Amino acid sequence: MELAYRDITYCKNVGAKRADILRQELGVRTALDLLHQYPYKYIDRSRFYRISELDDEDTYVQIIGEIVDWHTIGVGRGQRLSAQFTDGEQMIELVWFQGVQYVKLQRGVQYLLFGKPSRFNHTYNFVHPDLTPMAKVTPDMTQGLEPYYNTTERMKRAGLNSKAMRQIIAGLLPDLRMGVPDTIGMDVLEKYRMMGLTEALVNVHFPKDTPSMQRARERLKFEELFYIQLQLLRQMKRREQNPGFKMPMVGSRFHALYRSLPWPLTGAQQRVIREIHEDLKSGRQMNRLLQGDVGSGKTLVALLCCLLAVDNGYQTCIMAPTEILANQHYETLRAFLEPLNQQSSISHQPSVRIELLTGSTTKKQREPIHTGLQDGSIDILIGTHALLEDTVQWANLGLVIVDEQHRFGVAQRAKLWNKNTTPPHVLVMTATPIPRTLAMTVYGDLRVSIIDELPPGRKPVQTFHYSIQRRTSINQFIRQQIDAGRQVYVVYPLIQENEKLDLQDLENGYNTLCETFPEYRISMVHGKMKAKDKDLQMQRFISGETQLLVATTVIEVGVNVPNASVMIIENAERFGLSQLHQLRGRVGRGADQSYCLLLTKMELSKETRQRMDIMVATNDGFRIAEADLQLRGPGDLEGTAQSGLPFDLHIANLSTDGQILELARRAAGEIIERDPLLESEHNRIYKRRIDMLRIEAHNWSDIS
Ligand code: ADP
Ligand code: MG
């Protein structure tokens, strides 16, 4: 029977009980599913080592040699067996702590030793190695690369360890070699020089050498990424066939705001506004991603885009991920609109009505907003997810701007355009730049605009990394800056799992600062405060009444105090790169030289040290985003639901497979370009496979 239809229960070495466990733990149902459980590593069994060649603790090796001597140490449970093993040149120790009574050693016999060396004083030893008399070594034991499979605790308890998985999969090989139907067309495989599926599956499990293993993996990665791209591009094309509201006019409100700006737009701001305007007047629905570094002026671009829509008679909304950010946007945009609205009260110019709607908007406040949305008198609505509620009804919503930090997946975005019959235009903005591979996957269904230029006259923030032992000189620095008329942020991490402890950190820090600087006034804000108190504290800092602001990450987004020139980040090791970069962006907004001090404890992991080094080395948000992905890996993205990817990745890795991703996107693009909805006979296999992957992704997210 075809592998795709053969129930795992009837595969060699499986049976009903193991089949149940495999289904529940790995989600595999058919023999073909099993073949798609790829090894996570390989050990080269064709290579034999000399003891003198050992130099890496982490790789498995095999050595041929003899046991010259052994003895047991201790008795009972603490018993240990130590043996001396030689390859004829050097001697090495083998150790067993468990099952000592079962280890049978013989002198004068050639053994094949297999195991992982560990460093011990100045030599290596092997703990619990495999020892097989050479007479019993069969050729297949020392051939090619041996695959290793991930297993779960429950699988191991049922004897389904890596070795058992290897046997089960080996049992499928004869049938696999007969061929499985390919999932990618010959033309694509040839053009992109990829292996056929059958060959790839054979070689991903039992490669004859490293190059064929790599080629097999490359093909399987390509396939995963190719299908993700096909699906994303198909969605993009499908949406681009949606009719969109036509907004050809550049009207009076847009011009009035433009004229009222105290400085010219940067070239990059002008370019992205043009790109967006092209979409708005095209008559098709816009789906665009706006990227730009912290401080590049995305907010203003967003506002100008809203005015483009408003001038054409449409309503708009901006949706923020948090209430604080929504408030901040509301305040910022209102301030921008103030001159325009004042003008309109004395002349005949049209005004712009802007409102705020969040979870804390009271019922009483909501009523006039609901009315204003329905009668079309509200032009711009700022808010949180509350905007998506069904009670929010619009007269003519034409443009939705989503301001987010990697939180919105494709599926959630889809919710926005299911509300109306004609879908509004959609612009997604990210708080900090995202790496190219993520832009092509998580946001792969969107066209991209990039603001790659900061407003002129900004001095790059200077960043330093200190251990907290340097507290005294840091305090001196704070004093010097404040005495020169500047203001200082001190930020503490807030990690939800332990809010109490975090709050304690913050309060201790606040008290210490009060003691150290009795001559200064200090504000404190954190998420647990009442909104009113928070506003009051913030206002005191913004007006310059207080010199220091001690805060949790609530200030990460939004606040704009140009006179603040120092950002001190306490426990910086607990922040991710993108958060650190975002925080640093709070300073360097005025004319003065600004500084960011990253404070950590002395002892840091290698990864943390690298994170600090990158922050010190560069201010470029795009470089930081790439480094972040390299360091963290795409681990945060696991699972389709969180990641916004249409299908899960099993073998491809977004932090390391950027090149294969580029190829996959190109290949998928060529197909979609010719046949946007995959309707042709030739593209039937793609359409069918996508449907299958969608069902799988759906089932699996129901389980986990
Ligand atoms: P982002 O949201 O991209 O991080 P903002 O929109 O908050 O950046 O802009 C940062 C600051 O730069 C704001 O104070 C904004 O008013 C100002 N700004 C925006 N565009 C310009 C420009 N073209 N020239 C000078 N300043 C600008
Ligand atoms: Mg911003």
PDB file of C-alpha atoms in Angstrom, residues 494 499-500 503 525-531 534 552 554:
ATOM      1  CA  LEU A 494       9.148  43.697  34.301  1.00  0.00           C
ATOM      2  CA  GLU A 499       5.628  40.831  39.252  1.00  0.00           C
ATOM      3  CA  LYS A 500       6.017  41.140  43.003  1.00  0.00           C
ATOM      4  CA  LEU A 503       8.117  45.722  41.748  1.00  0.00           C
ATOM      5  CA  VAL A 525       5.813  54.884  37.156  1.00  0.00           C
ATOM      6  CA  HIS A 526       4.883  51.248  36.798  1.00  0.00           C
ATOM      7  CA  GLY A 527       2.076  49.180  35.360  1.00  0.00           C
ATOM      8  CA  LYS A 528       0.343  48.570  38.690  1.00  0.00           C
ATOM      9  CA  MET A 529      -0.337  52.258  39.324  1.00  0.00           C
ATOM     10  CA  LYS A 530      -3.671  53.929  38.740  1.00  0.00           C
ATOM     11  CA  ALA A 531      -3.789  55.622  35.366  1.00  0.00           C
ATOM     12  CA  LYS A 534       0.843  57.421  36.327  1.00  0.00           C
ATOM     13  CA  THR A 552       9.326  49.680  34.323  1.00  0.00           C
ATOM     14  CA  VAL A 554       5.786  50.900  30.455  1.00  0.00           C
TER      15      VAL A 554
END
